[in-house]
Structures are given as C-alpha cells and as structure tokens.
PDB file of C-alpha atoms in Angstrom:
ATOM      1  CA  MET A 254      52.468 110.079  51.014  1.00 41.00           C
ATOM      2  CA  ALA A 255      50.804 112.823  53.029  1.00 40.00           C
ATOM      3  CA  MET A 256      50.952 110.600  56.104  1.00 37.00           C
ATOM      4  CA  ALA A 257      54.665 110.018  55.549  1.00 40.00           C
ATOM      5  CA  ALA A 258      55.269 113.758  55.205  1.00 38.00           C
ATOM      6  CA  SER A 259      53.315 114.408  58.382  1.00 39.00           C
ATOM      7  CA  ALA A 260      55.350 111.804  60.208  1.00 38.00           C
ATOM      8  CA  VAL A 261      58.562 113.437  59.055  1.00 32.00           C
ATOM      9  CA  ALA A 262      57.277 116.840  60.129  1.00 37.00           C
ATOM     10  CA  LEU A 263      56.309 115.493  63.556  1.00 32.00           C
ATOM     11  CA  THR A 264      59.685 113.853  63.925  1.00 34.00           C
ATOM     12  CA  VAL A 265      61.549 117.030  62.997  1.00 32.00           C
ATOM     13  CA  GLY A 266      59.347 119.098  65.271  1.00 37.00           C
ATOM     14  CA  ALA A 267      59.900 116.691  68.113  1.00 35.00           C
ATOM     15  CA  CYS A 268      63.622 116.915  67.617  1.00 35.00           C
ATOM     16  CA  ARG A 269      63.471 120.691  67.711  1.00 37.00           C
ATOM     17  CA  ASN A 270      61.604 120.619  71.000  1.00 41.00           C
ATOM     18  CA  VAL A 271      64.107 118.330  72.758  1.00 38.00           C
ATOM     19  CA  PRO A 272      66.480 120.470  74.846  1.00 42.00           C
ATOM     20  CA  GLU A 273      70.185 120.338  74.059  1.00 39.00           C
ATOM     21  CA  PRO A 274      72.041 118.087  76.494  1.00 41.00           C
ATOM     22  CA  ALA A 275      74.069 120.108  78.990  1.00 46.00           C
ATOM     23  CA  HIS A 276      77.807 119.967  78.453  1.00 47.00           C
ATOM     24  CA  ALA A 277      79.382 117.840  81.152  1.00 48.00           C
ATOM     25  CA  PRO A 278      81.982 119.729  83.208  1.00 53.00           C
ATOM     26  CA  ALA A 279      85.584 118.997  82.348  1.00 50.00           C
ATOM     27  CA  PRO A 280      86.919 116.248  84.600  1.00 52.00           C
ATOM     28  CA  ALA A 281      89.235 117.401  87.351  1.00 56.00           C
ATOM     29  CA  PRO A 282      92.886 116.541  86.860  1.00 50.00           C
ATOM     30  CA  ALA A 283      93.552 113.066  88.164  1.00 54.00           C
ATOM     31  CA  ALA A 284      95.394 113.066  91.455  1.00 59.00           C
ATOM     32  CA  GLN A 285      98.609 111.088  91.294  1.00 60.00           C
ATOM     33  CA  ASN A 286     100.445 111.919  94.502  1.00 61.00           C
ATOM     34  CA  PRO A 287     102.701 110.415  93.141  1.00 61.00           C
ATOM     35  CA  SER A 288     101.909 108.794  89.824  1.00 72.00           C
ATOM     36  CA  PRO A 289     100.396 105.288  89.878  1.00 79.00           C
ATOM     37  CA  MET A 290     102.604 104.459  86.905  1.00 83.00           C
ATOM     38  CA  VAL A 291     104.935 101.481  87.251  1.00 85.00           C
ATOM     39  CA  GLU A 292     108.398 101.239  85.714  1.00 85.00           C
ATOM     40  CA  ARG A 293     111.178  98.685  86.033  1.00 86.00           C
ATOM     41  CA  THR A 294     114.093 100.489  84.424  1.00 88.00           C
ATOM     42  CA  ARG A 295     115.863 102.043  87.404  1.00 91.00           C
ATOM     43  CA  GLU A 296     117.363 100.096  90.277  1.00 93.00           C
ATOM     44  CA  HIS A 297     115.552 101.768  93.239  1.00 96.00           C
ATOM     45  CA  SER A 298     117.945 100.269  95.776  1.00 96.00           C
ATOM     46  CA  ARG A 299     116.966 100.614  99.423  1.00 97.00           C
ATOM     47  CA  LEU A 300     118.954 101.020 102.628  1.00 97.00           C
ATOM     48  CA  ASP A 301     119.022  98.302 105.254  1.00 95.00           C
ATOM     49  CA  THR A 302     116.397  98.853 107.942  1.00 96.00           C
ATOM     50  CA  ILE A 303     119.052  97.871 110.482  1.00 92.00           C
ATOM     51  CA  ALA A 304     120.653 101.257 110.975  1.00 83.00           C
ATOM     52  CA  PRO A 305     124.379 101.764 111.701  1.00 92.00           C
ATOM     53  CA  ASP A 306     125.841 101.838 115.186  1.00 94.00           C
ATOM     54  CA  GLY A 307     125.510 104.913 117.326  1.00 96.00           C
ATOM     55  CA  GLU A 308     123.718 106.388 120.298  1.00 96.00           C
ATOM     56  CA  GLN A 309     119.965 106.721 119.795  1.00 96.00           C
ATOM     57  CA  PHE A 310     117.248 108.016 122.114  1.00 97.00           C
ATOM     58  CA  THR A 311     114.000 109.963 121.930  1.00 98.00           C
ATOM     59  CA  ILE A 312     112.931 113.324 123.311  1.00 98.00           C
ATOM     60  CA  THR A 313     109.291 113.892 124.188  1.00 98.00           C
ATOM     61  CA  GLY A 314     107.319 116.941 125.221  1.00 97.00           C
ATOM     62  CA  VAL A 315     108.755 119.364 122.678  1.00 98.00           C
ATOM     63  CA  LEU A 316     106.669 118.317 119.638  1.00 98.00           C
ATOM     64  CA  PRO A 317     103.438 116.331 119.237  1.00 97.00           C
ATOM     65  CA  SER A 318     105.545 113.287 118.307  1.00 97.00           C
ATOM     66  CA  PRO A 319     108.857 112.098 119.798  1.00 98.00           C
ATOM     67  CA  ILE A 320     112.087 113.456 118.352  1.00 98.00           C
ATOM     68  CA  VAL A 321     114.483 110.625 117.480  1.00 98.00           C
ATOM     69  CA  VAL A 322     118.070 111.665 118.203  1.00 98.00           C
ATOM     70  CA  PHE A 323     121.027 109.796 116.727  1.00 98.00           C
ATOM     71  CA  VAL A 324     124.705 110.380 117.434  1.00 97.00           C
ATOM     72  CA  ALA A 325     127.181 108.568 115.194  1.00 93.00           C
ATOM     73  CA  PRO A 326     130.382 107.260 116.833  1.00 92.00           C
ATOM     74  CA  SER A 327     132.330 109.864 114.832  1.00 90.00           C
ATOM     75  CA  ALA A 328     130.308 112.796 116.238  1.00 94.00           C
ATOM     76  CA  VAL A 329     132.398 115.071 118.462  1.00 94.00           C
ATOM     77  CA  ASP A 330     130.535 117.120 121.046  1.00 94.00           C
ATOM     78  CA  ALA A 331     131.907 120.657 120.721  1.00 94.00           C
ATOM     79  CA  GLU A 332     132.245 120.384 116.936  1.00 94.00           C
ATOM     80  CA  ALA A 333     128.943 118.706 116.117  1.00 97.00           C
ATOM     81  CA  GLY A 334     126.296 120.353 114.021  1.00 97.00           C
ATOM     82  CA  LEU A 335     122.585 119.637 114.385  1.00 98.00           C
ATOM     83  CA  LEU A 336     120.613 118.173 111.481  1.00 98.00           C
ATOM     84  CA  VAL A 337     116.850 118.405 111.991  1.00 98.00           C
ATOM     85  CA  HIS A 338     115.159 116.151 109.455  1.00 98.00           C
ATOM     86  CA  PHE A 339     111.442 116.189 108.718  1.00 98.00           C
ATOM     87  CA  ASN A 340     109.346 113.277 107.432  1.00 98.00           C
ATOM     88  CA  GLY A 341     110.163 109.659 106.756  1.00 97.00           C
ATOM     89  CA  ALA A 342     111.355 106.577 108.600  1.00 96.00           C
ATOM     90  CA  PRO A 343     114.168 107.651 110.959  1.00 97.00           C
ATOM     91  CA  TYR A 344     116.457 104.748 110.012  1.00 97.00           C
ATOM     92  CA  VAL A 345     116.997 106.305 106.568  1.00 98.00           C
ATOM     93  CA  ALA A 346     118.043 109.662 107.984  1.00 98.00           C
ATOM     94  CA  ARG A 347     120.196 107.787 110.502  1.00 97.00           C
ATOM     95  CA  HIS A 348     122.117 106.115 107.660  1.00 97.00           C
ATOM     96  CA  ALA A 349     122.605 109.526 106.066  1.00 98.00           C
ATOM     97  CA  ALA A 350     123.957 111.122 109.237  1.00 97.00           C
ATOM     98  CA  ALA A 351     126.300 108.194 109.941  1.00 97.00           C
ATOM     99  CA  ALA A 352     127.792 108.433 106.440  1.00 96.00           C
ATOM    100  CA  GLN A 353     129.001 112.020 106.842  1.00 96.00           C
ATOM    101  CA  ARG A 354     132.613 112.982 107.279  1.00 93.00           C
ATOM    102  CA  GLN A 355     131.574 115.978 109.329  1.00 93.00           C
ATOM    103  CA  SER A 356     130.347 115.653 112.907  1.00 95.00           C
ATOM    104  CA  VAL A 357     126.549 115.636 112.768  1.00 96.00           C
ATOM    105  CA  VAL A 358     123.861 114.927 115.362  1.00 98.00           C
ATOM    106  CA  LEU A 359     120.530 113.934 113.859  1.00 98.00           C
ATOM    107  CA  ALA A 360     117.139 114.940 115.242  1.00 98.00           C
ATOM    108  CA  ALA A 361     114.515 113.122 113.134  1.00 98.00           C
ATOM    109  CA  VAL A 362     110.940 114.420 113.245  1.00 98.00           C
ATOM    110  CA  HIS A 363     108.034 112.457 111.785  1.00 97.00           C
ATOM    111  CA  LEU A 364     104.634 114.044 112.440  1.00 97.00           C
ATOM    112  CA  GLY A 365     102.346 112.204 110.007  1.00 94.00           C
ATOM    113  CA  ALA A 366     100.949 112.593 106.495  1.00 91.00           C
ATOM    114  CA  GLY A 367     100.726 115.845 104.560  1.00 93.00           C
ATOM    115  CA  SER A 368     102.680 119.088 104.755  1.00 96.00           C
ATOM    116  CA  GLY A 369      99.991 120.837 106.801  1.00 96.00           C
ATOM    117  CA  VAL A 370     100.796 119.077 110.079  1.00 97.00           C
ATOM    118  CA  TYR A 371     104.449 120.075 109.720  1.00 98.00           C
ATOM    119  CA  GLU A 372     103.649 123.682 108.913  1.00 98.00           C
ATOM    120  CA  ARG A 373     101.150 124.037 111.767  1.00 97.00           C
ATOM    121  CA  THR A 374     103.599 122.578 114.286  1.00 98.00           C
ATOM    122  CA  PHE A 375     106.160 125.263 113.424  1.00 98.00           C
ATOM    123  CA  ALA A 376     103.694 128.104 112.904  1.00 97.00           C
ATOM    124  CA  GLU A 377     105.041 129.971 115.914  1.00 97.00           C
ATOM    125  CA  ALA A 378     108.579 131.302 116.021  1.00 98.00           C
ATOM    126  CA  GLY A 379     111.053 129.704 118.397  1.00 98.00           C
ATOM    127  CA  VAL A 380     110.179 126.010 118.016  1.00 98.00           C
ATOM    128  CA  LEU A 381     113.500 125.322 116.285  1.00 98.00           C
ATOM    129  CA  SER A 382     115.365 126.915 119.194  1.00 97.00           C
ATOM    130  CA  ARG A 383     113.477 124.698 121.637  1.00 98.00           C
ATOM    131  CA  ILE A 384     114.463 121.589 119.669  1.00 98.00           C
ATOM    132  CA  ARG A 385     118.075 122.677 119.618  1.00 98.00           C
ATOM    133  CA  ALA A 386     118.128 123.341 123.371  1.00 98.00           C
ATOM    134  CA  ALA A 387     116.378 120.048 124.174  1.00 98.00           C
ATOM    135  CA  VAL A 388     118.848 118.045 122.061  1.00 98.00           C
ATOM    136  CA  ALA A 389     121.870 119.837 123.561  1.00 98.00           C
ATOM    137  CA  ASP A 390     120.653 119.278 127.125  1.00 98.00           C
ATOM    138  CA  SER A 391     119.876 115.610 126.483  1.00 98.00           C
ATOM    139  CA  LEU A 392     123.287 114.997 124.911  1.00 98.00           C
ATOM    140  CA  ALA A 393     125.076 116.601 127.848  1.00 97.00           C
ATOM    141  CA  ALA A 394     123.063 114.557 130.343  1.00 97.00           C
ATOM    142  CA  ARG A 395     123.567 111.249 128.522  1.00 96.00           C
ATOM    143  CA  LEU A 396     127.040 111.557 127.027  1.00 95.00           C
ATOM    144  CA  GLY A 397     128.695 114.296 129.037  1.00 95.00           C
ATOM    145  CA  GLY A 398     130.604 117.265 127.680  1.00 94.00           C
ATOM    146  CA  GLU A 399     129.179 120.383 126.081  1.00 94.00           C
ATOM    147  CA  TRP A 400     127.141 120.231 122.876  1.00 97.00           C
ATOM    148  CA  PRO A 401     126.652 123.816 121.643  1.00 96.00           C
ATOM    149  CA  LEU A 402     125.314 122.643 118.242  1.00 97.00           C
ATOM    150  CA  ARG A 403     126.281 125.971 116.696  1.00 95.00           C
ATOM    151  CA  ARG A 404     125.575 124.833 113.127  1.00 97.00           C
ATOM    152  CA  VAL A 405     121.954 123.947 112.349  1.00 98.00           C
ATOM    153  CA  PHE A 406     120.841 122.263 109.132  1.00 98.00           C
ATOM    154  CA  LEU A 407     117.314 121.422 108.014  1.00 98.00           C
ATOM    155  CA  SER A 408     116.323 118.612 105.669  1.00 98.00           C
ATOM    156  CA  GLY A 409     112.900 117.559 104.493  1.00 98.00           C
ATOM    157  CA  PHE A 410     111.663 114.673 102.410  1.00 98.00           C
ATOM    158  CA  SER A 411     108.358 115.032 100.566  1.00 97.00           C
ATOM    159  CA  ALA A 412     105.806 116.715 102.893  1.00 97.00           C
ATOM    160  CA  GLY A 413     108.548 117.658 105.364  1.00 98.00           C
ATOM    161  CA  TYR A 414     109.011 120.896 103.429  1.00 98.00           C
ATOM    162  CA  GLY A 415     106.018 122.283 105.359  1.00 98.00           C
ATOM    163  CA  ALA A 416     108.109 122.576 108.545  1.00 98.00           C
ATOM    164  CA  ILE A 417     111.005 124.162 106.672  1.00 98.00           C
ATOM    165  CA  ARG A 418     108.720 126.711 105.014  1.00 98.00           C
ATOM    166  CA  ALA A 419     107.349 127.740 108.415  1.00 98.00           C
ATOM    167  CA  ILE A 420     110.816 127.954 109.978  1.00 98.00           C
ATOM    168  CA  LEU A 421     112.258 130.029 107.131  1.00 98.00           C
ATOM    169  CA  GLY A 422     109.231 132.306 107.381  1.00 97.00           C
ATOM    170  CA  HIS A 423     110.357 133.424 110.853  1.00 97.00           C
ATOM    171  CA  SER A 424     113.379 135.713 110.506  1.00 96.00           C
ATOM    172  CA  GLU A 425     114.781 134.811 113.931  1.00 96.00           C
ATOM    173  CA  ASP A 426     114.543 131.079 113.166  1.00 97.00           C
ATOM    174  CA  ALA A 427     115.894 131.441 109.619  1.00 97.00           C
ATOM    175  CA  ALA A 428     118.943 133.225 111.028  1.00 96.00           C
ATOM    176  CA  GLU A 429     119.875 130.013 112.909  1.00 96.00           C
ATOM    177  CA  VAL A 430     119.832 127.857 109.764  1.00 98.00           C
ATOM    178  CA  GLU A 431     123.151 127.257 108.027  1.00 98.00           C
ATOM    179  CA  GLY A 432     121.831 124.883 105.364  1.00 98.00           C
ATOM    180  CA  VAL A 433     118.644 123.503 103.815  1.00 98.00           C
ATOM    181  CA  LEU A 434     118.177 120.197 101.968  1.00 99.00           C
ATOM    182  CA  LEU A 435     114.891 119.548 100.130  1.00 98.00           C
ATOM    183  CA  LEU A 436     114.428 115.973  98.911  1.00 98.00           C
ATOM    184  CA  ASP A 437     111.762 115.904  96.181  1.00 98.00           C
ATOM    185  CA  GLY A 438     109.554 117.962  98.431  1.00 97.00           C
ATOM    186  CA  LEU A 439     108.564 121.489  97.512  1.00 97.00           C
ATOM    187  CA  HIS A 440     104.940 122.014  96.525  1.00 97.00           C
ATOM    188  CA  VAL A 441     102.398 124.814  96.370  1.00 97.00           C
ATOM    189  CA  SER A 442      98.819 125.060  95.157  1.00 96.00           C
ATOM    190  CA  TYR A 443      97.754 126.192  91.709  1.00 97.00           C
ATOM    191  CA  VAL A 444      95.712 129.379  91.358  1.00 97.00           C
ATOM    192  CA  PRO A 445      92.840 128.730  90.719  1.00 96.00           C
ATOM    193  CA  GLU A 446      93.029 125.547  92.770  1.00 94.00           C
ATOM    194  CA  ARG A 447      93.497 122.272  90.878  1.00 92.00           C
ATOM    195  CA  THR A 448      94.159 124.185  87.635  1.00 94.00           C
ATOM    196  CA  PRO A 449      97.535 123.094  86.174  1.00 94.00           C
ATOM    197  CA  LEU A 450      99.742 125.475  84.234  1.00 96.00           C
ATOM    198  CA  ALA A 451      98.706 123.853  80.951  1.00 93.00           C
ATOM    199  CA  SER A 452      95.080 124.766  81.740  1.00 94.00           C
ATOM    200  CA  GLY A 453      95.810 128.401  82.565  1.00 96.00           C
ATOM    201  CA  GLY A 454      96.646 128.114  86.254  1.00 97.00           C
ATOM    202  CA  VAL A 455      99.626 129.740  87.952  1.00 97.00           C
ATOM    203  CA  LEU A 456     101.669 128.861  91.009  1.00 98.00           C
ATOM    204  CA  ASP A 457     100.814 130.278  94.406  1.00 97.00           C
ATOM    205  CA  THR A 458     104.213 131.998  94.465  1.00 96.00           C
ATOM    206  CA  ALA A 459     103.640 133.674  97.828  1.00 96.00           C
ATOM    207  CA  ARG A 460     104.077 130.236  99.397  1.00 96.00           C
ATOM    208  CA  LEU A 461     107.471 129.922  97.729  1.00 97.00           C
ATOM    209  CA  THR A 462     108.812 133.228  99.055  1.00 97.00           C
ATOM    210  CA  PRO A 463     110.618 131.816 102.139  1.00 98.00           C
ATOM    211  CA  PHE A 464     112.491 129.318  99.951  1.00 98.00           C
ATOM    212  CA  ILE A 465     113.386 131.883  97.297  1.00 98.00           C
ATOM    213  CA  ASP A 466     114.622 134.316  99.937  1.00 97.00           C
ATOM    214  CA  TYR A 467     116.854 131.653 101.481  1.00 98.00           C
ATOM    215  CA  ALA A 468     118.046 130.432  98.065  1.00 98.00           C
ATOM    216  CA  ARG A 469     119.083 133.994  97.143  1.00 98.00           C
ATOM    217  CA  LYS A 470     121.217 134.208 100.262  1.00 97.00           C
ATOM    218  CA  ALA A 471     122.867 130.872  99.460  1.00 98.00           C
ATOM    219  CA  ALA A 472     123.516 132.026  95.880  1.00 97.00           C
ATOM    220  CA  ALA A 473     124.805 135.466  96.882  1.00 96.00           C
ATOM    221  CA  ASP A 474     128.412 136.652  96.689  1.00 94.00           C
ATOM    222  CA  PRO A 475     129.488 136.014  99.380  1.00 95.00           C
ATOM    223  CA  PRO A 476     126.912 133.372 100.220  1.00 96.00           C
ATOM    224  CA  VAL A 477     125.002 133.199 103.486  1.00 96.00           C
ATOM    225  CA  GLY A 478     124.031 129.601 104.171  1.00 96.00           C
ATOM    226  CA  ARG A 479     123.754 126.775 101.667  1.00 98.00           C
ATOM    227  CA  MET A 480     120.938 124.963  99.902  1.00 98.00           C
ATOM    228  CA  VAL A 481     120.527 121.746  97.899  1.00 98.00           C
ATOM    229  CA  VAL A 482     117.236 120.921  96.162  1.00 98.00           C
ATOM    230  CA  THR A 483     116.436 117.626  94.417  1.00 98.00           C
ATOM    231  CA  HIS A 484     113.342 116.849  92.376  1.00 98.00           C
ATOM    232  CA  SER A 485     111.794 114.098  90.267  1.00 97.00           C
ATOM    233  CA  GLU A 486     109.522 114.353  87.226  1.00 96.00           C
ATOM    234  CA  ILE A 487     106.369 113.386  89.134  1.00 95.00           C
ATOM    235  CA  PHE A 488     103.276 115.388  88.116  1.00 93.00           C
ATOM    236  CA  PRO A 489     100.774 115.340  91.016  1.00 93.00           C
ATOM    237  CA  GLY A 490      98.013 116.865  88.873  1.00 90.00           C
ATOM    238  CA  THR A 491      96.106 118.738  91.578  1.00 91.00           C
ATOM    239  CA  PHE A 492      98.975 120.873  92.910  1.00 94.00           C
ATOM    240  CA  ALA A 493     102.314 122.082  91.613  1.00 96.00           C
ATOM    241  CA  SER A 494     105.029 119.520  90.980  1.00 96.00           C
ATOM    242  CA  THR A 495     108.538 119.734  92.374  1.00 98.00           C
ATOM    243  CA  THR A 496     109.737 120.376  88.814  1.00 98.00           C
ATOM    244  CA  GLU A 497     107.468 123.426  88.542  1.00 98.00           C
ATOM    245  CA  THR A 498     108.480 124.831  91.913  1.00 98.00           C
ATOM    246  CA  ALA A 499     112.146 124.206  91.092  1.00 98.00           C
ATOM    247  CA  ASP A 500     111.733 126.154  87.857  1.00 98.00           C
ATOM    248  CA  ASN A 501     110.236 129.003  89.863  1.00 97.00           C
ATOM    249  CA  LEU A 502     113.205 128.961  92.239  1.00 97.00           C
ATOM    250  CA  LEU A 503     115.605 129.139  89.318  1.00 98.00           C
ATOM    251  CA  ALA A 504     113.692 132.024  87.743  1.00 97.00           C
ATOM    252  CA  GLY A 505     113.910 133.906  91.046  1.00 96.00           C
ATOM    253  CA  LEU A 506     117.670 133.372  91.100  1.00 97.00           C
ATOM    254  CA  GLY A 507     118.161 134.215  87.431  1.00 97.00           C
ATOM    255  CA  ILE A 508     119.952 130.952  86.632  1.00 96.00           C
ATOM    256  CA  ARG A 509     119.262 128.190  84.133  1.00 96.00           C
ATOM    257  CA  ARG A 510     119.566 124.431  84.147  1.00 98.00           C
ATOM    258  CA  THR A 511     122.410 122.558  82.497  1.00 98.00           C
ATOM    259  CA  PRO A 512     121.299 119.271  80.901  1.00 98.00           C
ATOM    260  CA  VAL A 513     123.362 116.264  81.981  1.00 98.00           C
ATOM    261  CA  LEU A 514     123.067 112.487  81.930  1.00 97.00           C
ATOM    262  CA  GLU A 515     124.666 110.890  84.974  1.00 98.00           C
ATOM    263  CA  TRP A 516     124.053 108.144  87.504  1.00 97.00           C
ATOM    264  CA  GLY A 517     122.906 109.175  90.936  1.00 98.00           C
ATOM    265  CA  PRO A 518     122.631 107.245  94.228  1.00 98.00           C
ATOM    266  CA  GLY A 519     120.804 103.934  94.148  1.00 96.00           C
ATOM    267  CA  GLY A 520     120.455 103.889  90.365  1.00 96.00           C
ATOM    268  CA  MET A 521     118.866 107.344  90.061  1.00 98.00           C
ATOM    269  CA  GLN A 522     119.346 109.137  86.754  1.00 98.00           C
ATOM    270  CA  LEU A 523     120.420 112.779  86.940  1.00 98.00           C
ATOM    271  CA  LEU A 524     119.059 114.860  84.050  1.00 98.00           C
ATOM    272  CA  SER A 525     119.842 118.472  84.972  1.00 98.00           C
ATOM    273  CA  THR A 526     121.784 120.677  87.369  1.00 98.00           C
ATOM    274  CA  ALA A 527     121.752 124.357  88.264  1.00 98.00           C
ATOM    275  CA  ARG A 528     124.365 126.012  90.445  1.00 97.00           C
ATOM    276  CA  LYS A 529     125.168 129.446  91.834  1.00 97.00           C
ATOM    277  CA  GLY A 530     127.238 130.182  94.923  1.00 97.00           C
ATOM    278  CA  ARG A 531     126.217 127.609  97.529  1.00 98.00           C
ATOM    279  CA  PHE A 532     122.888 126.856  95.878  1.00 98.00           C
ATOM    280  CA  LEU A 533     122.591 123.577  93.966  1.00 98.00           C
ATOM    281  CA  LEU A 534     119.579 122.065  92.206  1.00 98.00           C
ATOM    282  CA  LEU A 535     119.520 118.482  90.898  1.00 98.00           C
ATOM    283  CA  GLY A 536     116.771 117.243  88.581  1.00 98.00           C
ATOM    284  CA  PHE A 537     116.234 113.475  88.274  1.00 98.00           C
ATOM    285  CA  ALA A 538     114.257 111.201  85.983  1.00 97.00           C
ATOM    286  CA  GLY A 539     111.156 109.388  87.154  1.00 96.00           C
ATOM    287  CA  ASN A 540     107.381 109.739  87.531  1.00 93.00           C
ATOM    288  CA  THR A 541     106.619 106.857  89.892  1.00 93.00           C
ATOM    289  CA  ALA A 542     106.343 106.300  93.629  1.00 92.00           C
ATOM    290  CA  PRO A 543     109.695 104.424  93.797  1.00 94.00           C
ATOM    291  CA  ASP A 544     111.363 107.355  92.011  1.00 95.00           C
ATOM    292  CA  HIS A 545     110.053 109.623  94.753  1.00 95.00           C
ATOM    293  CA  VAL A 546     111.338 107.389  97.555  1.00 96.00           C
ATOM    294  CA  ASP A 547     114.736 107.188  95.833  1.00 98.00           C
ATOM    295  CA  HIS A 548     115.370 110.784  96.908  1.00 98.00           C
ATOM    296  CA  TYR A 549     115.052 109.867 100.575  1.00 98.00           C
ATOM    297  CA  HIS A 550     117.234 106.775 100.336  1.00 98.00           C
ATOM    298  CA  GLY A 551     119.820 108.880  98.492  1.00 98.00           C
ATOM    299  CA  MET A 552     119.863 111.388 101.355  1.00 98.00           C
ATOM    300  CA  GLY A 553     123.378 110.451 102.463  1.00 98.00           C
ATOM    301  CA  GLU A 554     124.919 111.622  99.192  1.00 98.00           C
ATOM    302  CA  PHE A 555     122.747 114.726  98.990  1.00 98.00           C
ATOM    303  CA  LEU A 556     123.553 115.670 102.584  1.00 98.00           C
ATOM    304  CA  ASP A 557     127.252 115.270 101.827  1.00 97.00           C
ATOM    305  CA  ARG A 558     126.855 117.687  98.942  1.00 97.00           C
ATOM    306  CA  LEU A 559     125.125 120.170 101.194  1.00 98.00           C
ATOM    307  CA  LEU A 560     127.766 120.013 103.935  1.00 97.00           C
ATOM    308  CA  ARG A 561     130.714 120.222 101.543  1.00 95.00           C
ATOM    309  CA  ILE A 562     129.375 122.545  98.855  1.00 94.00           C
ATOM    310  CA  ASP A 563     131.907 125.237  97.988  1.00 86.00           C
ATOM    311  CA  VAL A 564     131.623 128.584  96.236  1.00 67.00           C
ATOM    312  CA  ARG A 565     132.412 128.879  92.574  1.00 60.00           C
TER     313      ARG A 565
END
C-alpha cells in the first residue's frame, strides 16, 4: 500500500515537473487567390480565341512588353477614343472593343503576374501620355488621317488595377482619363499584414485613395469622368477582397448597395448594384477561379456600360 502511494506521489510529482506544451501559433489564413473551390452552377461561357476582324499591330519600346493595338472596322480616326487595357489575353479585350457602338481604339498591355509590375511600370508620371502619342503616331503612319485620341479610358482586369492606381495617383495623368473600368480587380493589403477584418485587421485605405478620389469626381454633380467597378465574392484570405474594397469605395461616396437578382454576361449572376452620377458598382456571385475570369470575358458589356453611362 505504501509502495502504491509512493508510486502515485512520484507520478503526480513527475507530472508537475513536465513543462506545459507551448501553444502553437494560429495558422495563417489560407491563400486562395482565388478560391480553389469548384462549382458547376453558372455557365462561365468563354469568348472565341479567334478575335473579330480589324487592324492589329504591336508597338515596342514604350513599355517593357509590346503594346497590342487593335482598330475595329467601325473605328473612325478623328472621333476615336483610346482604351488602354491592363492584364489578360489581348483577344478578350479585342472582342470587347469590337463590340462597342462608339469608335474605340484598343491598346492592350500585359506585363505579367501580380499588380506590382503594373504599378512599377507606371510609377513615373507621363507614361500614359507616351502610350497615347505612340498609338496616335502609329495609326497615322499605318492607316493615314489624324488620330487625336482625345478621349482616354482605362480598364484593368484582376492585377491590372496596379497600373490604374499609379496613373490616377499622378494628377496630370488622371486629368487625361475620361473613364475607368475595374473588372474584379481592386485589392489592398490588410493592416497588420495577412490579418483579415474578422481577425481585427483593417484595410490599407491609403492605397485606395486614388480610386476614391476618381470615384467622387464621377459621382459628383456635375460628374467629371465615369467609373464602373465589378466584383465577385472571392475571399483571397491574405489581402483584401474586391468585395471589401468595393464596400470601402461606397462608404467614401456615401452610397449604399441595392440588392438585385439578375443575369449578367456569360451566365454571371448579379447580386447588387450601387449608382451615383456616372459611378456604377456591380456585385456578382461567385467564389471560384472561373467566376473571376467571367468578369474579363464579360468586358464587352461592362465597357458598353462605361461608355454609355448617363447621369441620374
């Protein structure tokens, strides 16, 4: 009996001397970029890789990568506007430009992966003006006539927003821009980094300032410029989603979403809208990679909305 008691005492004492196991750090939010989830509800239709007829050529020496220029048969020299699109296969943007009722010349820029390469390329003021001049000169040399390209529009899919943020951050460049189209592509970091809102993080709102400033002008009375923003429901996990940045834009404008349930291009499902002046935000269903790509393949309809948006 005494031996049993001693054994118990030794066991208890041994347990007391064993250090508590250290608490494992909380796992970092899983990167999705976009979500690896798979769904088969929406159509996710895709444009034909054989782009529509028109004049196409490339311009080198202005940017690190060639600029792909496309002129639809309906484009008229003196009346044409310039659409500079950032990120994605050029054939998609070419379809979008060809579908417009207005005369549009496309300059498609694809610099690689991530928003950083786009932002660094346009870090200095004046790059947009150089693109505009290079396109105008090339059009005159190839097609004849004068191409003043007085109206300049910017569009960005996904990471392409980095170029637009840099351009809008330069007052002289921003003054050239008549319209901005963001296709499921407006992100910022969390503060602290990789700390979602649900875990106490906040958005790095300073990085949103150029977009909010431009959106306020588009929403003003009378408006200066125009802006259309689309977003999905994708939650990247390690940085702010396009839903979260869109909410921040709306808060800066003092407007709220209106819930809707409508079909969008290619089988997309529109869930919410917000509108003021010539600013329009469209929120769509979906948390998968195909949902993200839908926004690019729907560019033709979204560009049409941007070019024809009226004041109400």
